[in-house]
Amino acid sequence: RSEQYPSVPLSSIYPISLFLRLCLSLYTCLSVSLHLSLCLSITVYVLTSSLSQDSGDKASPFLNIYCDYEPGSEFNLDSIAQSCLNLELQFTPFQLYHTEVQCSGSDSETVFLLSGHDQRIHLYKENVSLHQFEEQPVERLFPELQELPSNVLWLDVLSVGGGRRLSAFGCQSGCVGVALVDQSRPEVLRSWRIQQDGPISTVILFPSWTGLELEKERDGERLGDGDSESYSLLVTSTIEMAVVYRDVLTRGLSAPAVLPDSEQCDAVLCALVTDLDFDRQREVVLGTYGQELLCYKYMLPEGGRDLGPGGQFQLLWRRSFQSPLLSINYLDLTGDGLKELVILTLKGLHILQHSLTRTADLVLKRLASRALQSQSQTDIREQPITVQESEGGGDNPCVEQEGATP
């Protein structure tokens, strides 16, 4: 679909960009537990004289796990390099993912999921007694990830409270699957699937804003597990428009909301769902092979809330780059408490920062609003209740006297 390179088929372009995104996204240090830090990487092709005998002169991919079990030495590169665990892979890796699972009782443990061209998801779990990671059957902890219809290009898992989780995957064949799983057994409670026309590049599960969440966020209260029951799924494709399936727990995959013109900038390679403008409503950010960064927002008619009916996604802004976009993240790089939008392209790393002046004005405005709200609540609590005698000598009703002295 690339107009600039009409002689290069999309089937050749997308695997290369997916491979580059995979390799460049693995420079992430993952905090697995309080006493263990890990850094994972994938060596796609290793061919040396020492390995040629074992691999039969064939290039083999490796999963490299660097770990250090000594507290305080997480940033000692020499120590971490010495404890590298190399796992030779018999398949071409597509995506490396990590998530927490309930293994025994209430204890949670971090496991790694690696999808490959063998139409399987491979599970790697730590053997505590041997201090190493081993591959285990994925159906023991993730029954929803067995008997897959095609090679999985992207996977996402989200805990939804009550000991349950939502799992979503997108396949090379265009199949999208979502499952609600009881983690304690584990058992698939409900599942949904839908078929699209082209390979799926990204799937992202995220909680939809509800009226209760919005009010509690404004009041500074912490949300409980049962407060958020509305979750949506973002699906991006290499040839179709990106789409958000709203409230998957109730509607499954029957309530799509498309992101208009998202297919006009070539294949979507990466995506992000986050609040960029501090209005407590999430935006959808897409990065494309056509060198464009697109930001969408769900607009509702007056009086509407959440991702309810009657609204639609609209393009807020777009920004052009000099090369295809491979990865997007939103995190605090400078340590000042304000997150930056980080975009990784084929030729470099770009960091977009918020305007400090506008952010400071917004903070002052919200502080003033919060102080006014707090003062109003204080005045209401301090208003006295006095008793007035009725002239007829009957019952004395309680009436509120504004400004009366107690």
Short mmCIF file of C-alpha atoms in Angstrom, two decimals:
data_model
loop_
_atom_site.label_atom_id
_atom_site.label_comp_id
_atom_site.label_asym_id
_atom_site.label_seq_id
_atom_site.Cartn_x
_atom_site.Cartn_y
_atom_site.Cartn_z
CA ARG A 1 0.00 0.00 0.00
CA SER A 2 3.01 2.30 0.02
CA GLU A 3 2.66 4.92 -2.71
CA GLN A 4 6.31 5.95 -2.36
CA TYR A 5 7.53 2.39 -3.01
CA PRO A 6 4.90 0.76 -5.23
CA SER A 7 7.25 -2.04 -6.30
CA VAL A 8 7.77 -3.26 -2.71
CA PRO A 9 4.88 -5.45 -1.50
CA LEU A 10 3.46 -4.93 1.97
CA SER A 11 4.16 -8.57 2.81
CA SER A 12 7.88 -7.74 2.61
CA ILE A 13 7.76 -4.38 4.37
CA TYR A 14 5.73 -5.37 7.43
CA PRO A 15 7.83 -8.32 8.70
CA ILE A 16 10.96 -6.14 8.52
CA SER A 17 9.36 -3.28 10.46
CA LEU A 18 7.86 -5.73 12.97
CA PHE A 19 11.26 -7.32 13.49
CA LEU A 20 12.90 -3.92 14.05
CA ARG A 21 10.19 -2.88 16.50
CA LEU A 22 10.64 -6.16 18.38
CA CYS A 23 14.40 -5.77 18.69
CA LEU A 24 14.28 -2.09 19.67
CA SER A 25 11.54 -2.61 22.24
CA LEU A 26 13.58 -5.07 24.29
CA TYR A 27 15.93 -2.53 25.86
CA THR A 28 13.65 -2.38 28.90
CA CYS A 29 14.68 -3.30 32.41
CA LEU A 30 11.80 -5.17 34.01
CA SER A 31 11.38 -5.15 37.78
CA VAL A 32 10.12 -8.67 38.37
CA SER A 33 10.04 -8.75 42.17
CA LEU A 34 11.51 -6.97 45.15
CA HIS A 35 14.71 -8.99 45.03
CA LEU A 36 15.14 -9.66 41.31
CA SER A 37 15.81 -7.43 38.30
CA LEU A 38 15.83 -8.70 34.75
CA CYS A 39 16.86 -7.44 31.36
CA LEU A 40 15.74 -9.47 28.35
CA SER A 41 16.91 -9.40 24.77
CA ILE A 42 16.62 -11.52 21.67
CA THR A 43 19.57 -12.36 19.48
CA VAL A 44 17.95 -13.12 16.16
CA TYR A 45 20.93 -14.59 14.33
CA VAL A 46 23.98 -16.08 16.03
CA LEU A 47 26.48 -18.02 13.92
CA THR A 48 29.96 -18.62 15.32
CA SER A 49 32.40 -21.51 15.18
CA SER A 50 31.49 -22.61 18.71
CA LEU A 51 27.76 -22.66 17.97
CA SER A 52 27.92 -24.05 14.46
CA GLN A 53 28.36 -27.61 15.73
CA ASP A 54 25.23 -27.47 17.88
CA SER A 55 23.05 -25.61 15.40
CA GLY A 56 24.21 -27.47 12.29
CA ASP A 57 25.64 -24.39 10.57
CA LYS A 58 22.20 -22.75 10.70
CA ALA A 59 21.47 -19.33 12.09
CA SER A 60 19.42 -19.69 15.29
CA PRO A 61 17.60 -17.09 17.39
CA PHE A 62 18.31 -16.94 21.12
CA LEU A 63 16.38 -15.58 24.08
CA ASN A 64 18.90 -13.95 26.43
CA ILE A 65 17.89 -13.41 30.06
CA TYR A 66 20.24 -11.28 32.15
CA CYS A 67 19.56 -11.38 35.87
CA ASP A 68 21.32 -10.57 39.10
CA TYR A 69 20.06 -12.00 42.39
CA GLU A 70 22.32 -9.81 44.56
CA PRO A 71 20.49 -6.76 45.97
CA GLY A 72 21.99 -3.42 45.03
CA SER A 73 23.84 -4.64 41.93
CA GLU A 74 21.05 -4.11 39.39
CA PHE A 75 23.17 -1.60 37.48
CA ASN A 76 26.43 -3.54 37.62
CA LEU A 77 26.71 -4.51 33.96
CA ASP A 78 29.67 -6.83 34.49
CA SER A 79 27.81 -8.81 37.13
CA ILE A 80 24.65 -8.97 35.02
CA ALA A 81 26.56 -10.14 31.93
CA GLN A 82 28.10 -13.03 33.84
CA SER A 83 24.67 -14.36 34.83
CA CYS A 84 23.26 -14.41 31.28
CA LEU A 85 20.99 -17.34 30.46
CA ASN A 86 20.83 -18.24 26.76
CA LEU A 87 17.81 -20.17 25.52
CA GLU A 88 18.04 -21.32 21.91
CA LEU A 89 14.74 -20.89 20.11
CA GLN A 90 13.44 -23.31 17.49
CA PHE A 91 11.16 -20.67 16.04
CA THR A 92 11.29 -17.09 14.80
CA PRO A 93 10.13 -14.78 17.65
CA PHE A 94 7.47 -12.13 17.04
CA GLN A 95 6.61 -10.49 20.37
CA LEU A 96 8.01 -10.74 23.89
CA TYR A 97 5.51 -9.94 26.66
CA HIS A 98 5.49 -10.18 30.45
CA THR A 99 2.61 -10.30 32.93
CA GLU A 100 1.79 -11.38 36.47
CA VAL A 101 -0.15 -14.57 37.28
CA GLN A 102 -1.54 -16.07 40.47
CA CYS A 103 0.52 -19.23 40.98
CA SER A 104 -0.12 -20.39 44.55
CA GLY A 105 -2.60 -18.86 46.93
CA SER A 106 -2.46 -15.08 46.77
CA ASP A 107 1.16 -14.89 45.61
CA SER A 108 1.77 -13.47 42.15
CA GLU A 109 4.67 -14.23 39.88
CA THR A 110 5.95 -12.64 36.69
CA VAL A 111 6.09 -14.86 33.61
CA PHE A 112 7.20 -14.19 30.04
CA LEU A 113 5.18 -14.95 26.92
CA LEU A 114 6.92 -15.19 23.55
CA SER A 115 4.98 -15.65 20.32
CA GLY A 116 6.57 -17.25 17.29
CA HIS A 117 6.10 -18.36 13.71
CA ASP A 118 5.21 -21.89 14.89
CA GLN A 119 1.64 -20.70 15.69
CA ARG A 120 2.24 -21.01 19.43
CA ILE A 121 2.75 -18.88 22.53
CA HIS A 122 5.74 -20.02 24.60
CA LEU A 123 5.64 -19.54 28.38
CA TYR A 124 8.84 -18.98 30.40
CA LYS A 125 8.62 -19.20 34.18
CA GLU A 126 11.28 -18.95 36.88
CA ASN A 127 12.49 -22.08 38.65
CA VAL A 128 13.25 -20.58 42.05
CA SER A 129 15.30 -23.53 43.31
CA LEU A 130 17.61 -23.51 40.27
CA HIS A 131 17.62 -19.72 39.79
CA GLN A 132 16.80 -19.96 36.11
CA PHE A 133 13.89 -19.67 33.70
CA GLU A 134 12.37 -22.69 32.00
CA GLU A 135 9.77 -23.14 29.29
CA GLN A 136 6.51 -24.60 30.54
CA PRO A 137 3.23 -25.57 28.82
CA VAL A 138 1.25 -22.40 28.24
CA GLU A 139 -2.12 -24.11 28.86
CA ARG A 140 -1.33 -24.53 32.57
CA LEU A 141 -1.61 -20.82 33.25
CA PHE A 142 -3.08 -19.46 29.99
CA PRO A 143 -5.70 -21.88 28.63
CA GLU A 144 -6.97 -19.14 26.31
CA LEU A 145 -3.67 -19.14 24.38
CA GLN A 146 -3.81 -22.72 23.10
CA GLU A 147 -5.14 -23.87 19.72
CA LEU A 148 -4.43 -20.53 18.07
CA PRO A 149 -5.77 -19.94 14.53
CA SER A 150 -2.57 -18.33 13.21
CA ASN A 151 0.76 -16.79 14.20
CA VAL A 152 0.20 -14.24 16.97
CA LEU A 153 1.79 -10.87 16.15
CA TRP A 154 0.64 -9.00 19.26
CA LEU A 155 -0.65 -9.93 22.70
CA ASP A 156 -2.02 -7.98 25.66
CA VAL A 157 -3.22 -9.06 29.12
CA LEU A 158 -5.11 -6.91 31.65
CA SER A 159 -6.24 -7.74 35.20
CA VAL A 160 -9.89 -6.77 35.71
CA GLY A 161 -10.34 -7.52 39.41
CA GLY A 162 -12.08 -10.33 41.19
CA GLY A 163 -9.28 -12.74 40.34
CA ARG A 164 -10.03 -12.40 36.62
CA ARG A 165 -8.09 -11.20 33.60
CA LEU A 166 -8.75 -10.20 30.01
CA SER A 167 -6.45 -11.58 27.31
CA ALA A 168 -6.39 -10.32 23.73
CA PHE A 169 -4.33 -11.39 20.73
CA GLY A 170 -4.03 -10.37 17.08
CA CYS A 171 -2.92 -12.82 14.41
CA GLN A 172 -1.14 -12.70 11.08
CA SER A 173 -4.30 -14.02 9.43
CA GLY A 174 -6.35 -11.07 10.72
CA CYS A 175 -8.05 -12.98 13.54
CA VAL A 176 -8.64 -11.08 16.80
CA GLY A 177 -9.41 -13.00 19.99
CA VAL A 178 -10.48 -11.87 23.47
CA ALA A 179 -11.04 -14.08 26.51
CA LEU A 180 -12.19 -13.53 30.10
CA VAL A 181 -10.33 -15.93 32.39
CA ASP A 182 -10.68 -16.92 36.03
CA GLN A 183 -7.05 -16.90 37.20
CA SER A 184 -7.59 -19.02 40.31
CA ARG A 185 -8.42 -22.23 38.39
CA PRO A 186 -7.49 -21.13 35.59
CA GLU A 187 -10.55 -21.39 33.35
CA VAL A 188 -11.91 -19.52 30.35
CA LEU A 189 -15.23 -17.95 31.36
CA ARG A 190 -16.10 -16.26 28.05
CA SER A 191 -14.37 -15.72 24.73
CA TRP A 192 -14.94 -13.76 21.54
CA ARG A 193 -13.30 -13.80 18.10
CA ILE A 194 -13.60 -11.73 14.95
CA GLN A 195 -11.91 -11.89 11.54
CA GLN A 196 -10.36 -8.89 9.80
CA ASP A 197 -8.85 -8.67 6.32
CA GLY A 198 -5.18 -8.00 7.08
CA PRO A 199 -2.49 -8.83 9.65
CA ILE A 200 -3.08 -7.33 13.11
CA SER A 201 -0.21 -5.10 14.24
CA THR A 202 -1.35 -4.10 17.76
CA VAL A 203 -4.03 -4.97 20.32
CA ILE A 204 -4.36 -2.90 23.52
CA LEU A 205 -6.82 -3.49 26.37
CA PHE A 206 -7.66 -0.46 28.49
CA PRO A 207 -10.31 0.50 31.08
CA SER A 208 -12.97 2.88 29.79
CA TRP A 209 -13.71 5.93 31.87
CA THR A 210 -16.99 5.56 33.73
CA GLY A 211 -18.97 8.16 35.65
CA LEU A 212 -17.96 6.56 38.97
CA GLU A 213 -14.28 6.52 38.02
CA LEU A 214 -14.41 10.13 36.91
CA GLU A 215 -16.00 11.32 40.14
CA LYS A 216 -13.59 9.31 42.30
CA GLU A 217 -10.60 10.59 40.36
CA ARG A 218 -11.79 14.15 40.89
CA ASP A 219 -12.25 13.51 44.61
CA GLY A 220 -8.84 11.87 44.90
CA GLU A 221 -10.25 8.50 46.00
CA ARG A 222 -8.63 5.19 45.15
CA LEU A 223 -10.58 2.93 42.83
CA GLY A 224 -11.43 -0.56 44.04
CA ASP A 225 -11.49 -3.76 42.01
CA GLY A 226 -15.23 -3.64 41.58
CA ASP A 227 -15.44 0.02 40.59
CA SER A 228 -14.25 -0.39 37.03
CA GLU A 229 -16.19 -2.90 34.94
CA SER A 230 -15.96 -1.31 31.50
CA TYR A 231 -13.01 -2.25 29.30
CA SER A 232 -12.31 -1.54 25.66
CA LEU A 233 -9.99 -3.03 23.05
CA LEU A 234 -7.95 -1.11 20.48
CA VAL A 235 -7.09 -3.10 17.33
CA THR A 236 -4.78 -1.77 14.61
CA SER A 237 -4.31 -3.43 11.25
CA THR A 238 -1.77 -3.19 8.44
CA ILE A 239 -4.37 -2.44 5.76
CA GLU A 240 -7.62 -1.52 7.55
CA MET A 241 -8.74 1.34 9.75
CA ALA A 242 -7.93 1.07 13.46
CA VAL A 243 -10.97 0.26 15.56
CA VAL A 244 -11.93 0.35 19.25
CA TYR A 245 -14.32 -2.30 20.49
CA ARG A 246 -16.19 -0.74 23.40
CA ASP A 247 -17.16 -2.49 26.64
CA VAL A 248 -15.93 -5.95 25.66
CA LEU A 249 -17.12 -7.56 28.90
CA THR A 250 -20.74 -6.76 28.06
CA ARG A 251 -20.82 -6.37 24.29
CA GLY A 252 -17.93 -8.58 23.24
CA LEU A 253 -16.69 -7.50 19.80
CA SER A 254 -20.08 -6.23 18.59
CA ALA A 255 -19.66 -2.50 19.34
CA PRO A 256 -16.83 -1.17 17.12
CA ALA A 257 -15.89 2.49 16.80
CA VAL A 258 -13.55 3.18 13.88
CA LEU A 259 -10.74 5.74 13.84
CA PRO A 260 -11.40 7.58 10.56
CA ASP A 261 -8.58 7.90 8.00
CA SER A 262 -6.21 5.87 10.15
CA GLU A 263 -5.52 3.61 7.14
CA GLN A 264 -4.46 6.51 4.89
CA CYS A 265 -0.87 6.65 6.24
CA ASP A 266 0.21 3.10 5.36
CA ALA A 267 0.41 0.32 7.96
CA VAL A 268 -0.07 1.20 11.65
CA LEU A 269 3.02 -0.19 13.43
CA CYS A 270 2.51 0.98 17.02
CA ALA A 271 -0.17 2.46 19.25
CA LEU A 272 -0.71 3.96 22.70
CA VAL A 273 -3.78 4.71 24.83
CA THR A 274 -3.19 7.38 27.48
CA ASP A 275 -4.31 10.81 28.70
CA LEU A 276 -2.10 13.36 26.93
CA ASP A 277 -4.03 16.59 27.64
CA PHE A 278 -4.77 16.03 31.37
CA ASP A 279 -8.56 16.05 30.95
CA ARG A 280 -8.98 12.58 32.56
CA GLN A 281 -10.08 11.15 29.22
CA ARG A 282 -7.77 8.86 27.26
CA GLU A 283 -6.55 9.59 23.76
CA VAL A 284 -5.52 7.01 21.15
CA VAL A 285 -2.12 7.63 19.54
CA LEU A 286 -1.07 5.75 16.39
CA GLY A 287 2.35 5.52 14.75
CA THR A 288 2.44 4.53 11.10
CA TYR A 289 4.90 3.29 8.49
CA GLY A 290 3.87 6.36 6.50
CA GLN A 291 5.86 8.51 8.97
CA GLU A 292 2.79 10.02 10.65
CA LEU A 293 1.82 10.30 14.32
CA LEU A 294 -1.98 10.46 14.72
CA CYS A 295 -3.88 11.39 17.89
CA TYR A 296 -7.60 10.57 18.23
CA LYS A 297 -10.18 11.40 20.88
CA TYR A 298 -13.65 9.98 21.44
CA MET A 299 -16.13 12.86 21.14
CA LEU A 300 -19.59 12.57 22.64
CA PRO A 301 -22.70 14.67 22.07
CA GLU A 302 -23.55 17.17 24.77
CA GLY A 303 -24.45 15.42 28.01
CA GLY A 304 -22.81 12.10 27.07
CA ARG A 305 -20.10 10.32 29.03
CA ASP A 306 -17.67 7.42 28.66
CA LEU A 307 -17.40 5.49 25.37
CA GLY A 308 -21.18 5.46 25.15
CA PRO A 309 -23.39 5.45 22.05
CA GLY A 310 -23.78 8.53 19.92
CA GLY A 311 -20.12 9.49 19.92
CA GLN A 312 -17.27 8.95 17.49
CA PHE A 313 -13.51 9.20 17.31
CA GLN A 314 -12.09 12.37 15.79
CA LEU A 315 -8.55 13.24 14.76
CA LEU A 316 -7.21 15.86 17.19
CA TRP A 317 -3.80 16.45 15.63
CA ARG A 318 -1.11 14.81 13.54
CA ARG A 319 2.64 15.18 13.24
CA SER A 320 5.00 14.11 10.47
CA PHE A 321 8.42 12.53 10.91
CA GLN A 322 11.29 11.71 8.58
CA SER A 323 11.06 7.92 8.91
CA PRO A 324 8.56 5.19 9.89
CA LEU A 325 7.43 5.09 13.54
CA LEU A 326 8.25 1.83 15.31
CA SER A 327 7.30 2.34 18.97
CA ILE A 328 5.53 4.86 21.24
CA ASN A 329 5.74 5.23 24.99
CA TYR A 330 4.61 7.80 27.56
CA LEU A 331 6.88 8.01 30.61
CA ASP A 332 8.84 10.40 32.81
CA LEU A 333 12.38 10.51 31.41
CA THR A 334 13.54 13.67 33.18
CA GLY A 335 12.35 12.77 36.68
CA ASP A 336 10.35 15.99 37.13
CA GLY A 337 7.00 14.24 37.58
CA LEU A 338 5.80 15.21 34.10
CA LYS A 339 5.72 12.50 31.46
CA GLU A 340 7.17 12.82 27.98
CA LEU A 341 5.93 11.24 24.75
CA VAL A 342 8.76 9.10 23.38
CA ILE A 343 8.66 8.07 19.71
CA LEU A 344 11.13 5.58 18.27
CA THR A 345 11.55 5.84 14.51
CA LEU A 346 13.66 3.96 12.01
CA LYS A 347 16.33 6.68 12.17
CA GLY A 348 16.27 7.91 15.75
CA LEU A 349 14.51 8.68 19.02
CA HIS A 350 12.21 11.69 19.39
CA ILE A 351 11.03 13.10 22.73
CA LEU A 352 8.00 15.40 22.83
CA GLN A 353 7.53 17.43 26.01
CA HIS A 354 4.54 19.30 27.40
CA SER A 355 4.64 23.07 27.55
CA LEU A 356 5.72 23.89 31.11
CA THR A 357 3.87 27.22 31.04
CA ARG A 358 0.56 25.68 30.04
CA THR A 359 1.00 22.81 32.46
CA ALA A 360 1.74 25.20 35.34
CA ASP A 361 -1.35 27.27 34.48
CA LEU A 362 -3.47 24.13 34.47
CA VAL A 363 -2.09 23.04 37.86
CA LEU A 364 -2.84 26.46 39.40
CA LYS A 365 -6.35 26.44 37.94
CA ARG A 366 -7.12 23.01 39.34
CA LEU A 367 -5.62 23.85 42.72
CA ALA A 368 -7.83 26.93 42.91
CA SER A 369 -10.88 24.86 41.94
CA ARG A 370 -9.96 22.23 44.52
CA ALA A 371 -9.53 24.87 47.25
CA LEU A 372 -12.89 26.43 46.38
CA GLN A 373 -14.59 23.03 46.49
CA SER A 374 -12.97 22.20 49.82
CA GLN A 375 -14.00 25.56 51.28
CA SER A 376 -17.61 25.03 50.15
CA GLN A 377 -17.73 21.64 51.84
CA THR A 378 -16.25 23.12 55.04
CA ASP A 379 -18.85 25.92 55.08
CA ILE A 380 -21.68 23.41 54.69
CA ARG A 381 -20.42 21.30 57.59
CA GLU A 382 -20.01 24.35 59.84
CA GLN A 383 -23.52 25.68 59.24
CA PRO A 384 -25.47 25.28 62.56
CA ILE A 385 -28.93 23.80 62.96
CA THR A 386 -31.19 25.76 65.36
CA VAL A 387 -34.68 25.12 66.67
CA GLN A 388 -37.45 27.66 66.12
CA GLU A 389 -40.61 27.79 68.25
CA SER A 390 -43.82 27.77 66.25
CA GLU A 391 -46.47 30.30 67.26
CA GLY A 392 -49.19 27.67 67.39
CA GLY A 393 -47.47 25.74 70.18
CA GLY A 394 -47.17 22.56 68.08
CA ASP A 395 -44.06 20.53 67.25
CA ASN A 396 -40.84 22.43 66.79
CA PRO A 397 -39.45 21.71 63.30
CA CYS A 398 -35.70 21.86 62.70
CA VAL A 399 -34.81 24.56 60.22
CA GLU A 400 -31.45 25.69 58.94
CA GLN A 401 -30.45 29.23 59.93
CA GLU A 402 -27.85 30.74 57.61
CA GLY A 403 -25.23 32.75 59.40
CA ALA A 404 -26.68 32.11 62.88
CA THR A 405 -24.37 32.09 65.85
CA PRO A 406 -24.21 28.77 67.70
#
